[in-house]
XYZ file of C-alpha atoms in Angstrom:
601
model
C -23.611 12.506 -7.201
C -24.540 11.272 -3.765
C -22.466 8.888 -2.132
C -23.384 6.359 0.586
C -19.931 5.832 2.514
C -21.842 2.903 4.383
C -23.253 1.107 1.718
C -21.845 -2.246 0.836
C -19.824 -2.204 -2.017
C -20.398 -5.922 -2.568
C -17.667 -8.338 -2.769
C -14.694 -7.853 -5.362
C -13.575 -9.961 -7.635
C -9.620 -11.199 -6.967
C -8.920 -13.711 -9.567
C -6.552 -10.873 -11.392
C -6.927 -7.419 -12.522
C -9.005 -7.972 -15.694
C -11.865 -9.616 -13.301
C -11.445 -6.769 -10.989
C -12.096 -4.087 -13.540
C -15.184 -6.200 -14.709
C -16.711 -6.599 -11.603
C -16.270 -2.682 -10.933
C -18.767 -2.543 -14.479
C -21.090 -4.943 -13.265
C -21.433 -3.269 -10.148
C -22.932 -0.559 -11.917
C -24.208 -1.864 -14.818
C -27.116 0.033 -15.580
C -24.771 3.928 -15.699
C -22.368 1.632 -17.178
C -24.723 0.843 -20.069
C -26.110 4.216 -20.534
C -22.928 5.719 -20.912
C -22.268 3.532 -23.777
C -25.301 4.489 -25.342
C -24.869 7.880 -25.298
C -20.943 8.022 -26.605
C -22.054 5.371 -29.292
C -25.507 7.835 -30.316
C -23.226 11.049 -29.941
C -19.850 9.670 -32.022
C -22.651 8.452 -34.736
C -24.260 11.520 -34.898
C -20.870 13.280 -35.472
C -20.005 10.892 -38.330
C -23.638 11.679 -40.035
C -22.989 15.277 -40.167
C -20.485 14.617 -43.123
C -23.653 12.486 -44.391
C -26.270 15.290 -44.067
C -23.410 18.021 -45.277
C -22.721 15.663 -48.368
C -26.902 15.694 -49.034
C -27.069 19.537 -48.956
C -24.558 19.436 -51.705
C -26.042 17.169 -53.999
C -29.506 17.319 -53.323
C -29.601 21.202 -52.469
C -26.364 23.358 -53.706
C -25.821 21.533 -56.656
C -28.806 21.356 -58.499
C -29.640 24.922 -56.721
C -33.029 23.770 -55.030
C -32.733 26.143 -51.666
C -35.503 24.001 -50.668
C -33.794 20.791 -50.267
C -30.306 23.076 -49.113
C -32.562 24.619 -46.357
C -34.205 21.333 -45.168
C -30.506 19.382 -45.120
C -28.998 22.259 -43.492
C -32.005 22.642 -41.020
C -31.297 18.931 -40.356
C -27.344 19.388 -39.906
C -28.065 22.134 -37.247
C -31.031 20.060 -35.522
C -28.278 17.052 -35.093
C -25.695 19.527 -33.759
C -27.874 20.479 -30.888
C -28.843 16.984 -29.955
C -25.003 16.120 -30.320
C -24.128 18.900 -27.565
C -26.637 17.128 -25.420
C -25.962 14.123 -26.065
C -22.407 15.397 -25.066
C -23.414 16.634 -21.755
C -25.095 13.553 -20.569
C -21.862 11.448 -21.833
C -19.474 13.364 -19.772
C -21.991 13.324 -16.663
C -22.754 9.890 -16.882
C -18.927 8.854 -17.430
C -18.266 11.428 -14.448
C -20.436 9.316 -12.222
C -18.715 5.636 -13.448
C -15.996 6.879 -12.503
C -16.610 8.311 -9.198
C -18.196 5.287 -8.629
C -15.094 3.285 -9.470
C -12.732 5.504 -7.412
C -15.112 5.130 -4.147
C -15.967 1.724 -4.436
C -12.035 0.543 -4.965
C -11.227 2.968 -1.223
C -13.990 1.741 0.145
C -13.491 -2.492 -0.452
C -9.816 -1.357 0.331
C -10.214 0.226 3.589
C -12.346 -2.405 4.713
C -10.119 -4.836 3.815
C -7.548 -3.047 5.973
C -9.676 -2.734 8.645
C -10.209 -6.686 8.456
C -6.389 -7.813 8.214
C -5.924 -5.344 11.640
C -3.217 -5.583 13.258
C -2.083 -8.384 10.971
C -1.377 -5.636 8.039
C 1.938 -3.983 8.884
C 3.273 -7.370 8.896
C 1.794 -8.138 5.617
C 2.262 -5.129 3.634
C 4.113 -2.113 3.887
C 2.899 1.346 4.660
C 4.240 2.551 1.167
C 2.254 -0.181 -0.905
C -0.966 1.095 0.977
C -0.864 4.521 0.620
C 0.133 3.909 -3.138
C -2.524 1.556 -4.112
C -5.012 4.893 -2.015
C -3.028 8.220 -3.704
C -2.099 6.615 -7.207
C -3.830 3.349 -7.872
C -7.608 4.322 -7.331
C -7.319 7.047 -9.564
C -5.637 4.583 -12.441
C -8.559 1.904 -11.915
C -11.448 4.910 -12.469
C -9.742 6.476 -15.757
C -9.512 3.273 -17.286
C -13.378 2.836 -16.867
C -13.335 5.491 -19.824
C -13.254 2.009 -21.925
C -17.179 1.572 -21.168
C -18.027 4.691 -22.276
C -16.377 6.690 -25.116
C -14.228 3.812 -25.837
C -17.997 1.442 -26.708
C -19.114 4.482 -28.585
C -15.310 4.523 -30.694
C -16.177 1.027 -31.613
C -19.729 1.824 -33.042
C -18.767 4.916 -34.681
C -16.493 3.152 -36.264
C -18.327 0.215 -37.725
C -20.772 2.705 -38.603
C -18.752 4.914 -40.432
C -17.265 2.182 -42.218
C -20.711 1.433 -43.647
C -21.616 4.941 -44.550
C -18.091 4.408 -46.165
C -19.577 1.596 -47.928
C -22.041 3.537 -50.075
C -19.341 6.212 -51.556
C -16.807 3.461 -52.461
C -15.978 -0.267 -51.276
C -12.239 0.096 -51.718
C -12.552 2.870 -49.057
C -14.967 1.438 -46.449
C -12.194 -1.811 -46.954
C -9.457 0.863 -46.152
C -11.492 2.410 -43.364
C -12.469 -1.040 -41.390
C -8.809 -2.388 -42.028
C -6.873 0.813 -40.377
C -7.461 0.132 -36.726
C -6.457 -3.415 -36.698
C -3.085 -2.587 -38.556
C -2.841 0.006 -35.283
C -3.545 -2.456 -32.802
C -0.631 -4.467 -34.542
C 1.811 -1.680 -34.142
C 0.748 0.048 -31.132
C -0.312 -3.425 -29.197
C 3.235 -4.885 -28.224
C 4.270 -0.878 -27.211
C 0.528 -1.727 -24.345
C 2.272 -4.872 -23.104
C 5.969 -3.000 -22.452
C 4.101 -0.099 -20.531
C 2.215 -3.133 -18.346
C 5.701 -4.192 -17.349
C 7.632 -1.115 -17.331
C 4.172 0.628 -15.182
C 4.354 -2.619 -12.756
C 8.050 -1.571 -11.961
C 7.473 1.838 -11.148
C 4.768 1.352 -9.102
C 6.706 -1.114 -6.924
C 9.120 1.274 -6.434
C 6.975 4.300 -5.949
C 5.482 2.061 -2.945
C 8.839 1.134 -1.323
C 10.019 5.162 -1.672
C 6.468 6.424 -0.089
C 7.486 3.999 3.063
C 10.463 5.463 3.223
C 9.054 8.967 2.994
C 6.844 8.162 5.751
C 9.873 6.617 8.038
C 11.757 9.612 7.747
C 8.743 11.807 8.575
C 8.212 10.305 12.013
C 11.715 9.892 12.901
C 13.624 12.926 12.198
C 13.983 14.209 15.369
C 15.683 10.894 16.187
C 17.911 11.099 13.382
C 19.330 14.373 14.013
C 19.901 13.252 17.553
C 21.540 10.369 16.434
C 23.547 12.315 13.852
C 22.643 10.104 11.058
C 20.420 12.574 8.832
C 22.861 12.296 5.833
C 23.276 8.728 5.413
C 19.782 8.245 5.193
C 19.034 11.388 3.146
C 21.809 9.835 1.171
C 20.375 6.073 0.408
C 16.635 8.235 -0.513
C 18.376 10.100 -2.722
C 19.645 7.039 -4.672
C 16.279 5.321 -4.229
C 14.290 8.562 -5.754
C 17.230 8.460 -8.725
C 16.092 4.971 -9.746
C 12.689 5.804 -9.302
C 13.038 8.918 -11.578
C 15.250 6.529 -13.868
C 12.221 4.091 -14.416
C 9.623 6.875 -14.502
C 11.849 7.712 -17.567
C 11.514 4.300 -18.890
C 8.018 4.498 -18.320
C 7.696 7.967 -19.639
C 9.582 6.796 -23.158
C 7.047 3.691 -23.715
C 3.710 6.146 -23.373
C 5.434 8.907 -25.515
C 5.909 6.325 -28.292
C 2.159 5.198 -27.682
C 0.750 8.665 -27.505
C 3.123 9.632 -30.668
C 1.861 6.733 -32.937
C -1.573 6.996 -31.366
C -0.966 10.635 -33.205
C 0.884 10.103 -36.067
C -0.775 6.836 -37.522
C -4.482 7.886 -37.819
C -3.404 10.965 -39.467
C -1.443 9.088 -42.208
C -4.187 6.515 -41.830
C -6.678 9.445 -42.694
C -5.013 10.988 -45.272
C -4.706 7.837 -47.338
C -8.270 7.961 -46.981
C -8.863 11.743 -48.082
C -6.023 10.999 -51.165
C -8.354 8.156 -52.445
C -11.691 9.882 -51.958
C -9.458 12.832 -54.085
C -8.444 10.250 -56.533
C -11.934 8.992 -56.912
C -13.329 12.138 -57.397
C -11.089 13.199 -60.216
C -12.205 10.319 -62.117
C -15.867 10.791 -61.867
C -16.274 7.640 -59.566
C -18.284 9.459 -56.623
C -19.828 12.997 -56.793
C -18.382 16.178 -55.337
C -20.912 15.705 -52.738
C -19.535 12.017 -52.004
C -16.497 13.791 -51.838
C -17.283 16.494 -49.139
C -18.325 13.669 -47.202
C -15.112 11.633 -47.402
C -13.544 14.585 -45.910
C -16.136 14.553 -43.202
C -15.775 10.980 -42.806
C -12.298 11.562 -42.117
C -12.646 14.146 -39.783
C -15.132 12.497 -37.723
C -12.905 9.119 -37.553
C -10.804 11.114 -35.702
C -12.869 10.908 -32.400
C -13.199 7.508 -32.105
C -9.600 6.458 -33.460
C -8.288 8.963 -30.664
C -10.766 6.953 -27.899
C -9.801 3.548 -29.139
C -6.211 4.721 -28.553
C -6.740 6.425 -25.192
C -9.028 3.237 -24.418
C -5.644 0.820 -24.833
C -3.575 3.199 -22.993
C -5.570 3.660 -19.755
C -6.842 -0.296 -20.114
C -3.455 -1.142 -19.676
C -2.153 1.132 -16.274
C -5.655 0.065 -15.042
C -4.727 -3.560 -15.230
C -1.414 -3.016 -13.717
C -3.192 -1.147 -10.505
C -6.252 -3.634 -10.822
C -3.842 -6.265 -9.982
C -2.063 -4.252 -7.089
C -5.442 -3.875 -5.432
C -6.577 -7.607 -6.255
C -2.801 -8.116 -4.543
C -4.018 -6.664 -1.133
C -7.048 -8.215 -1.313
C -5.903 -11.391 -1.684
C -4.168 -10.864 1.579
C -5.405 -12.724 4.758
C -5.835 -12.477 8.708
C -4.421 -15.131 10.638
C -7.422 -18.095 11.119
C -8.870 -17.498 13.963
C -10.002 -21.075 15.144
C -10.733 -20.746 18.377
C -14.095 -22.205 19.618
C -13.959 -22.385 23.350
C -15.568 -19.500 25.325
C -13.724 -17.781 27.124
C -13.745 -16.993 31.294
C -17.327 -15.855 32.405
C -15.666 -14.133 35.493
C -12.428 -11.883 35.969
C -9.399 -14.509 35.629
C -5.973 -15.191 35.788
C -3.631 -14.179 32.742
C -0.407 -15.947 32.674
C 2.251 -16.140 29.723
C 4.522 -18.984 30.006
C 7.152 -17.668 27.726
C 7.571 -14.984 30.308
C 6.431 -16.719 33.477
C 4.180 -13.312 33.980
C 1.131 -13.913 35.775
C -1.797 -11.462 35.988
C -3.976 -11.799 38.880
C -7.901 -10.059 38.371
C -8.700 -6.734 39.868
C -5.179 -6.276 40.660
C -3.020 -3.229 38.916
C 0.288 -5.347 37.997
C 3.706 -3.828 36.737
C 6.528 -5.189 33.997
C 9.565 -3.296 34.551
C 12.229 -4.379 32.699
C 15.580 -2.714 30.868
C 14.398 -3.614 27.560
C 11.271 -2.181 26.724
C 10.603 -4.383 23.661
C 10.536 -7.444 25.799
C 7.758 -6.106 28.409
C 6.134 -5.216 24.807
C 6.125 -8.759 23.447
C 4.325 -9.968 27.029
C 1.696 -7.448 26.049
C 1.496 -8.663 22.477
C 1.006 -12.274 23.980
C -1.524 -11.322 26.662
C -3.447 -9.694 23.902
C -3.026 -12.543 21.481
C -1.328 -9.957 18.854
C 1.157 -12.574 18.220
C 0.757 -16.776 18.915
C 1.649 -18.218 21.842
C 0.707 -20.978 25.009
C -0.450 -18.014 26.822
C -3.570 -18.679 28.840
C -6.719 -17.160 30.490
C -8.051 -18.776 33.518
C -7.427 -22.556 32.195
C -8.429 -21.840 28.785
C -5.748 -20.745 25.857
C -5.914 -17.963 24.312
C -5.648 -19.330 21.342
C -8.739 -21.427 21.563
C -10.788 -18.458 22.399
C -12.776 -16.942 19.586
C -10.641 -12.992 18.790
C -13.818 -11.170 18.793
C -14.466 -12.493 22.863
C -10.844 -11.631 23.529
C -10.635 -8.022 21.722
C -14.283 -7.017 23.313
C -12.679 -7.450 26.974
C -8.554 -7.017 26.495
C -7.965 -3.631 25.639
C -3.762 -3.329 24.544
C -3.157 0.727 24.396
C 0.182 1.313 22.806
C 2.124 4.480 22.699
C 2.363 4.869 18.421
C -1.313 4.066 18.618
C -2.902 6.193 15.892
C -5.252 9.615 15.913
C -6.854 10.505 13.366
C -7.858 14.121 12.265
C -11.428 15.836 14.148
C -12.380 17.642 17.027
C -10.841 16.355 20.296
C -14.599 15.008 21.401
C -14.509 12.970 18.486
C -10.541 12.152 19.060
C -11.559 10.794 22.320
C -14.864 9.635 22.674
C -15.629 7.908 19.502
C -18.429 5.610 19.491
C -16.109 2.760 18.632
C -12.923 2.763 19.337
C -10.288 -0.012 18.647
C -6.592 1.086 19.355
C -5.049 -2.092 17.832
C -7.691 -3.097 15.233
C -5.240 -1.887 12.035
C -2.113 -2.194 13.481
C -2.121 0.331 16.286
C -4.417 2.229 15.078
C -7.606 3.854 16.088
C -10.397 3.905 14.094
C -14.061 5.448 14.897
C -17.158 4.828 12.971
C -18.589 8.643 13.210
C -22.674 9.266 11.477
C -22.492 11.333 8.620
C -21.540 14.721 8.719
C -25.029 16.270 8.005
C -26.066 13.730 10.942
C -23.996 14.806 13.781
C -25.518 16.708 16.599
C -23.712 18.377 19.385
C -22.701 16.003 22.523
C -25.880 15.850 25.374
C -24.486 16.035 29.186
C -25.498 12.419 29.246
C -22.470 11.359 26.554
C -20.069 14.044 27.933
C -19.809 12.818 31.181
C -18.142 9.196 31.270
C -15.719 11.435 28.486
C -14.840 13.751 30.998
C -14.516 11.385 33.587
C -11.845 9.668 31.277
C -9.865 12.817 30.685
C -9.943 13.483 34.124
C -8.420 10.292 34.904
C -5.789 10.791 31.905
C -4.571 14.513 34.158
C -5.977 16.104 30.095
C -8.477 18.706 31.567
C -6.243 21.201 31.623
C -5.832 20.448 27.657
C -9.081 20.822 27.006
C -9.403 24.061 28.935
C -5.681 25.579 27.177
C -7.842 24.856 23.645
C -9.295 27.671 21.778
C -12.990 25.937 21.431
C -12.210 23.275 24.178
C -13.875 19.597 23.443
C -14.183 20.898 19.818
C -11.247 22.250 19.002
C -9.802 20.803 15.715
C -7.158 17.860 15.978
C -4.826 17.419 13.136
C -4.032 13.854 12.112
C -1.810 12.226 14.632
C -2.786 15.149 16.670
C 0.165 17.236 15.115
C -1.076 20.538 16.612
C -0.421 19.165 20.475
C 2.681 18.279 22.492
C 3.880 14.612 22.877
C 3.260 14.446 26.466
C -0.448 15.901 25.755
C -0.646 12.982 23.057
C 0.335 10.807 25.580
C -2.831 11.741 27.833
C -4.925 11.661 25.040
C -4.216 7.988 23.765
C -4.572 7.041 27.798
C -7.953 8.758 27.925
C -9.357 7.497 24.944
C -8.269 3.942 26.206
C -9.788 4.559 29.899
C -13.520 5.798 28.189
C -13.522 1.916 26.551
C -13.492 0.515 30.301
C -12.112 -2.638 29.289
C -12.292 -5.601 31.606
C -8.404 -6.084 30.994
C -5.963 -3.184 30.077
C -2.247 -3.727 28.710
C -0.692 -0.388 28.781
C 2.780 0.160 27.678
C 4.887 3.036 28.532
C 1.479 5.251 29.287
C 3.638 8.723 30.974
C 7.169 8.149 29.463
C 6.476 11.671 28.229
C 5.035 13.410 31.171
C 7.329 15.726 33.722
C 7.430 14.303 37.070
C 4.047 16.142 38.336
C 1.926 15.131 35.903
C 3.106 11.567 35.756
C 2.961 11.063 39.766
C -1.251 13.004 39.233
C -2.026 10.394 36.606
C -0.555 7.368 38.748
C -3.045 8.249 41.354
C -5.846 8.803 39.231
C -5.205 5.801 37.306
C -5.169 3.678 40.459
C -8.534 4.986 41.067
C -10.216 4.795 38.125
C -9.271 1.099 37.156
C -9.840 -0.280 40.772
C -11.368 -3.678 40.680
C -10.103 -4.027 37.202
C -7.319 -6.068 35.426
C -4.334 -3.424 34.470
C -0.741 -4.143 33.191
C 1.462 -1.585 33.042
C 4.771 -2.384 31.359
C 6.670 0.608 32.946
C 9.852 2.003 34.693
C 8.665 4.850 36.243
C 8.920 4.663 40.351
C 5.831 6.962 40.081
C 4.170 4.372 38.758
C 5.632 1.295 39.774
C 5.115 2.380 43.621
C 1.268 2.361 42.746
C 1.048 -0.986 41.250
C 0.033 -3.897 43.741
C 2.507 -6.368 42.080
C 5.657 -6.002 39.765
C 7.252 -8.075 37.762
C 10.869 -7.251 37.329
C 12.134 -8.969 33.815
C 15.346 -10.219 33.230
C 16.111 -11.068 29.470
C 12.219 -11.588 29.036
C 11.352 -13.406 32.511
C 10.329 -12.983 35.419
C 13.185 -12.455 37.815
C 11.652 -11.158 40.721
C 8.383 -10.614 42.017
C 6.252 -8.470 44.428
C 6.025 -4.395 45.746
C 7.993 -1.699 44.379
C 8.958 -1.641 47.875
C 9.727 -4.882 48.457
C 11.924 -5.366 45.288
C 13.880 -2.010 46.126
C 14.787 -3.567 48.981
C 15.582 -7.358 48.151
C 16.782 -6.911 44.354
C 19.726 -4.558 43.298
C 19.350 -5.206 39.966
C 15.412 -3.738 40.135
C 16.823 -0.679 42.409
C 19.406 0.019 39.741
C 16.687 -0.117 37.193
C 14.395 2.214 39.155
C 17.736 4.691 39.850
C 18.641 5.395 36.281
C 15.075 5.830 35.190
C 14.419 8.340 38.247
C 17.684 9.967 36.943
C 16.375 10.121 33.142
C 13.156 11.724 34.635
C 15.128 14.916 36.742
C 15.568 17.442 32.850
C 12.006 16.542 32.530
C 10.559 17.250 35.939
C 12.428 21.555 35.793
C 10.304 21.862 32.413
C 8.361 19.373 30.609
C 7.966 20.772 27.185
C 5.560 17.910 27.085
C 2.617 19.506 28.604
């Protein structure tokens, strides 16, 4: 089956996870419906092979008329090859529900990520996301199973239980009783997995964070020596995880043991009545052939109903996570003033920073996250009085702001495809889901090759990023194959790559932290120049410590526990401050290792 990844999947239901998993049928109503047709047809006709078999007997075998026993048994083989297709289209049509399910849930999912932006690591963790994606998804598809086979258990069964009817009352009684007395049993045991499943899965989240934390910082923790206390506290976190996927383990044996065990004693109450009939003369040996059918064929749909309750019940439990993140919300964005027509002042208060248009300005400060939260404000990634020309940013619309303030951050995301598409996506957003890029590509069977015309302002931007020589060291050069987070290159060549993907946008305003902290001396002092000339006439902050750098910026700000302390030219503050030219010295003396042999490039 076909699927569109840009059609709308409509808008989901949230009011809890039982409304999520009907909207997901209603949806799809129509495939929905069919597949319930054909389990219900297909479990029926399985349940009136006993009925045929129990005609040849009398009708045919019995009374020796090979007339009738050919015609019934022509019939009984007729049935079996409609059943087998009737089988096929089942399982193809309950394929397609389900695929349905799983892409509709990752698509209204994603694009609920992609709406929270930046807002989402502050909302949810990594761990619940990637859970709810790897483990969740899958959960809320199986348990669509219930519109299919488990419609078609319910039919069979009533309809059994009338066939039942005509052999003896007392057993069509025992027959339409049996699956209620299950429910009894087995129904508190589908309430304990709900709870015990909720558990896990909160845990499972928190652990696949964690997973993900160690992942990216390693490295750091070897250098910092403290590998083993944190392998240490995931070990005990993975223990109780185990422990409750233990707890959760016991409840679903118990379910999948009674869902066993019961229908078979169920069923062979059944068969010792039929037997018990029989012997007295009650119902014909015919009759009685067909009680054993009967029996037989209840197996199906008492196994459905069963698996029906079990998956019902995870696929609440992950219904509910998803309805969880969806219920999640961006900050209100209430602005309604427009905002400057022409290149203006930005100035943050907190700070006392001010940002003069066309001019490439400087934050140099000892504490990194503090020429960070400037950025943040200037950006309006987190609230504050700061202002643009006269107007606050707060009162200014986000989608005005984020189409001319560009904030590039050093952990901003790449995602996995050839370095063209890397790059020079058509839409590129380096903040939109929390530092993250995304790129809205055509489909793959839509893609042509890049014209001259598109390649140029892409070259232009790697040019000014000092990447050309990455492209040329690559194997199949624009299209060579990037890994996700561009695992297969260096850090410093990430480095590039983030600032050249930023520089194709063109922003009217860029707010660039830390853009060569990776780069040996010569490449960092060949992208200060370039960078200079590509953004002339346009508004760039660089929150930076690198004299490279800082010498090429018309005005710096030096910070001081988060203000302003000092203002004007790298010159002029090496000469007037001591505190900026002791700032300036130790970075220059960081920068030496790097400048015999960058590993970065």
């Amino acid at each position: 089956m076909r699927i569109d990844a840009y059609e709308d999947p409509g808008r989901p239901e949230r009011r809890g996870g039982w409304w999520y998993l009907a909207w997901l049928v209603r949806r799809q109503w129509p495939r929905c419906l069919a597949g319930a047709v054909f389990a219900s047809v297909w479990m029926v006709l399985l349940a009136a092979t006993p009925y045929l078999m129990a005609r040849a007997v009398d009708h045919g075998l019995e009374p020796g008329d090979l007339g009738a026993l050919a015609g019934w048994t022509g019939a009984m083989v007729a049935v079996g090859g409609v059943n087998a297709w009737l089988g096929v289209l089942r399982h193809r049509t309950m394929t397609k529900v389900r695929m349905d399910a799983n892409f509709r849930t990752v698509k209204v999912v994603v694009g609920h990520a992609t709406r929270l932006g930046a807002a989402l690591r502050s909302q949810v963790g990594t761990g619940e996301v990637v859970t709810i994606g790897v483990g969740d998804v899958q959960t809320i598809s199986a348990s669509l199973t219930a519109v299919g086979p488990g419609v078609g258990a319910v039919v069979a069964y009533a309809v059994v239980g009338g066939l039942m009817v005509s052999v003896s009352v007392r057993l069509a009684l025992v027959v339409l009783l049996g699956v209620p007395l299950l429910a009894l049993v087995i129904g508190p045991l589908m309430g304990r997995l709900q709870g015990r499943e909720t558990e896990y899965r909160e845990r499972q989240s928190v652990l696949t964070a964690r997973i993900g934390d160690l992942a990216g910082g390693l490295r750091v923790l070897n250098g910092l020596g403290g590998k083993g206390l944190v392998a240490d506290a995931f070990r005990g976190d993975s223990g109780r995880l185990r422990e409750q996927g233990y707890r959760v383990g016991a409840v679903t044996s118990w379910i999948q043991a009674l869902g066993v065990g019961l229908p078979m004693l169920f069923l062979a109450l059944v068969t010792w009545l039929g037997a018990r009939l029989a012997a007295q003369g009650q119902i014909s040996v015919g009759e009685l052939v067909s009680v054993y059918g009967y029996v037989v064929a209840l197996g199906w749909p008492v196994a459905f109903l069963i698996e029906m309750g079990h998956q019902l019940s995870r696929g609440v439990v992950a219904a509910r996570r998803v309805v969880a993140f969806l219920r999640l919300e961006p900050p209100r964005d209430e602005g309604t003033r427009e905002a400057p027509a022409e290149p203006a002042v930005l100035h943050d208060p907190a700070s006392g920073v001010r940002v003069l248009p066309g001019r490439l300005t400087a934050l140099a400060t000892s504490r990194p996250s503090d020429a960070t939260d400037i950025l943040d404000r200037l950006g309006r990634y987190t609230p504050s009085d700061a202002t643009w020309g006269d107007v606050p940013l707060t009162e200014i619309p986000l989608p005005q702001i984020r189409s001319r303030i560009l904030v590039a951050t050093p952990e901003a995301d790449l995602f996995a495809g050839s370095l063209h598409e890397v790059v020079g996506a058509q839409e590129t957003n380096l903040r939109g889901a929390g530092n993250c890029a995304t790129s809205h590509n055509e489909p793959a069977d839509a893609k042509q090759p890049p014209g001259a015309d598109e390649l140029a302002p892409l070259t232009q931007a790697l040019t000014a990023a000092a990447a050309e020589d990455i492209v040329r060291a690559l194997p199949d050069g624009l299209e060579t194959p990037i890994e996700a987070q561009a695992r297969n290159l260096s850090g410093g060549q990430r480095q590039r790559i983030r600032l050249a993907r930023a520089l194709l946008t063109d922003p009217e305003i860029l707010l660039a932290a830390e853009p060569t902290s990776a780069l040996d001396t010569h490449t960092e002092a060949t992208v200060a120049d370039r960078l200079k000339r590509a953004r002339k006439g346009r508004t760039t902050v660089l929150a930076a410590t690198s004299p490279l750098l800082l010498d090429r910026a018309d005005v710096v700000h030096h910070l001081v526990d988060g203000k302003v302390a000092a203002t004007g030219t790298h010159r002029e503050l090496l000469d007037t401050e001591p505190g900026y030219r002791a700032l300036v010295a130790r970075d220059a003396q960081d920068a030496e290792p790097a400048a015999e042999g960058d590993p970065a490039r």
